[in-house]
mmCIF file of C-alpha atoms in Angstrom:
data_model
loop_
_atom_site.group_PDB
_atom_site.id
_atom_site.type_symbol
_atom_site.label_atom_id
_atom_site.label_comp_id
_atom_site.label_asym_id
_atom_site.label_seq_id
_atom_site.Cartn_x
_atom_site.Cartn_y
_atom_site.Cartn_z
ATOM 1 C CA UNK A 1 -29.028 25.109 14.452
ATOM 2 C CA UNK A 2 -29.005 23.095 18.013
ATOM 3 C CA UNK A 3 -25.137 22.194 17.032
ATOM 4 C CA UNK A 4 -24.576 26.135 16.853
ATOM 5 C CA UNK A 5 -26.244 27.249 19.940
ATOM 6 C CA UNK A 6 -24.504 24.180 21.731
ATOM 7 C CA UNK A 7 -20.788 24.584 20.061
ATOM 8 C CA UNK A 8 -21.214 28.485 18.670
ATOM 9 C CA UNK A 9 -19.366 29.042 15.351
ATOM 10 C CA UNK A 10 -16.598 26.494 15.820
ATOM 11 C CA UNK A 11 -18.975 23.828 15.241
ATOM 12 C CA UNK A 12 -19.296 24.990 11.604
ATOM 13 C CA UNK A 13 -15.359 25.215 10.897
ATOM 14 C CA UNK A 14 -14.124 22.567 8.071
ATOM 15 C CA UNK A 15 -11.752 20.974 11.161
ATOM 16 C CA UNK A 16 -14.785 19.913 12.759
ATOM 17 C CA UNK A 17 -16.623 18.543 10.032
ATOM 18 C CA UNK A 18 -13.577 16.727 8.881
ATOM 19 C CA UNK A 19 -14.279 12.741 9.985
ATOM 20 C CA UNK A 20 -11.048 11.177 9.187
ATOM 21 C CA UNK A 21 -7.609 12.824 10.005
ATOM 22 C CA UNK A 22 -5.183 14.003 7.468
ATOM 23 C CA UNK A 23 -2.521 11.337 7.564
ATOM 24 C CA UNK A 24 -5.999 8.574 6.098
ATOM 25 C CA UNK A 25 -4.577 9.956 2.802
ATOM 26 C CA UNK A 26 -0.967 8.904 3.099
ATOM 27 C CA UNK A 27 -2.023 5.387 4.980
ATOM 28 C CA UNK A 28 -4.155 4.976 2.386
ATOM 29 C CA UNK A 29 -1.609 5.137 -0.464
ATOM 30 C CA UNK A 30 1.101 3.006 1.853
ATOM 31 C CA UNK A 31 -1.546 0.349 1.555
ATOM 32 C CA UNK A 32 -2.221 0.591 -1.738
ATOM 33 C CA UNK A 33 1.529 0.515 -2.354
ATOM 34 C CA UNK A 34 2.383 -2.638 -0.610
ATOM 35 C CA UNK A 35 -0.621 -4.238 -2.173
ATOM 36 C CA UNK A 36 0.869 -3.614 -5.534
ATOM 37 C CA UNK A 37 4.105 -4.076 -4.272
ATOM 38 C CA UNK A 38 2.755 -7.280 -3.633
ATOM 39 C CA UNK A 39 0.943 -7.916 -6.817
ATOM 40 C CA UNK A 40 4.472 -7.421 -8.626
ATOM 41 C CA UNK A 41 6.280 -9.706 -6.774
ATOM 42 C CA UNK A 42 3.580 -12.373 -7.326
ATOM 43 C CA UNK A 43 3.743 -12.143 -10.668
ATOM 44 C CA UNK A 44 6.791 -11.817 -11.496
ATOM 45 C CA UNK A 45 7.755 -14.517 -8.978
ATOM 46 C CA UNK A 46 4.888 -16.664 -11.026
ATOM 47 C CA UNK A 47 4.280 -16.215 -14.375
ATOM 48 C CA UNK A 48 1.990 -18.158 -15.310
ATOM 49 C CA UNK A 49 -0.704 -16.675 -12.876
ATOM 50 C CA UNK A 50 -3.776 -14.927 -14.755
ATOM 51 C CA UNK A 51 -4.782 -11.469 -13.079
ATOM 52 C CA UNK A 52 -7.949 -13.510 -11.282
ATOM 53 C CA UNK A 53 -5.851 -15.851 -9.487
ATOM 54 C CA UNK A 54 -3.638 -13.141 -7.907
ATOM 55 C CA UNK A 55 -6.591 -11.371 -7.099
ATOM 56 C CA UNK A 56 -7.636 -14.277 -5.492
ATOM 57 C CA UNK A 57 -4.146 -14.767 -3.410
ATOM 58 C CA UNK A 58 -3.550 -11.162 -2.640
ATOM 59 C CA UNK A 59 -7.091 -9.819 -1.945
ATOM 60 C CA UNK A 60 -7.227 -6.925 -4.612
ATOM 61 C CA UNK A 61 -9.516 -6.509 -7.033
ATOM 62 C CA UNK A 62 -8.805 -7.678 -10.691
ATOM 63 C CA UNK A 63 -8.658 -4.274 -12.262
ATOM 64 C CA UNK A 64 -6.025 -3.496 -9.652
ATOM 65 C CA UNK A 65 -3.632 -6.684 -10.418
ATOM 66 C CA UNK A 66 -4.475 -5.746 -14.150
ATOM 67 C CA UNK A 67 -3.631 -2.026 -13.989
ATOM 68 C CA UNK A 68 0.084 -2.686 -11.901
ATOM 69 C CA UNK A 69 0.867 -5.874 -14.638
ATOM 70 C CA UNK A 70 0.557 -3.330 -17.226
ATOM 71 C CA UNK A 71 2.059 -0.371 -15.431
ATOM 72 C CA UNK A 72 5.541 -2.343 -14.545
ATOM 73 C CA UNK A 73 4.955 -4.157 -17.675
ATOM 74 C CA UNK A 74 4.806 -7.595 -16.334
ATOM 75 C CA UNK A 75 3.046 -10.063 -18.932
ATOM 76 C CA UNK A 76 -0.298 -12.001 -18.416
ATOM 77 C CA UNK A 77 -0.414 -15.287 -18.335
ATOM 78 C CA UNK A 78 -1.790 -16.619 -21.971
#
């Protein structure tokens, strides 16, 4: 109610409640796209990495390096 009487109706619209711009979407996605760009070049590059180790190198979650080996069908280490 103070926000209101301080900002009238404006205050109230969905662009100012929003707290991240519209492009976080899109940046978002780049990163996640050069992070799994990277996981497929480190794997295919080497092999005979498990999913934990190039987790380890590339900062990304397992399930991540897990998910883009099987999506560009790039084999596990045994």
């Amino acid at each position: 109610r103070d926000t209101l009487d301080e900002n009238g109706e404006d205050a109230t619209a969905p662009a100012a409640t929003a707290t991240s711009p519209p492009d976080s979407e899109g940046a978002t996605a780049e990163a996640a796209s050069s992070l799994q760009q990277e996981i497929i070049e480190l794997a295919r590059e080497n092999p005979e990495l498990t999913n934990a180790e190039i987790a380890e190198r590339t900062g990304a979650r397992i399930a991540l390096v897990r998910d883009t080996r099987e999506e560009h069908d790039i084999s596990v280490a045994a």
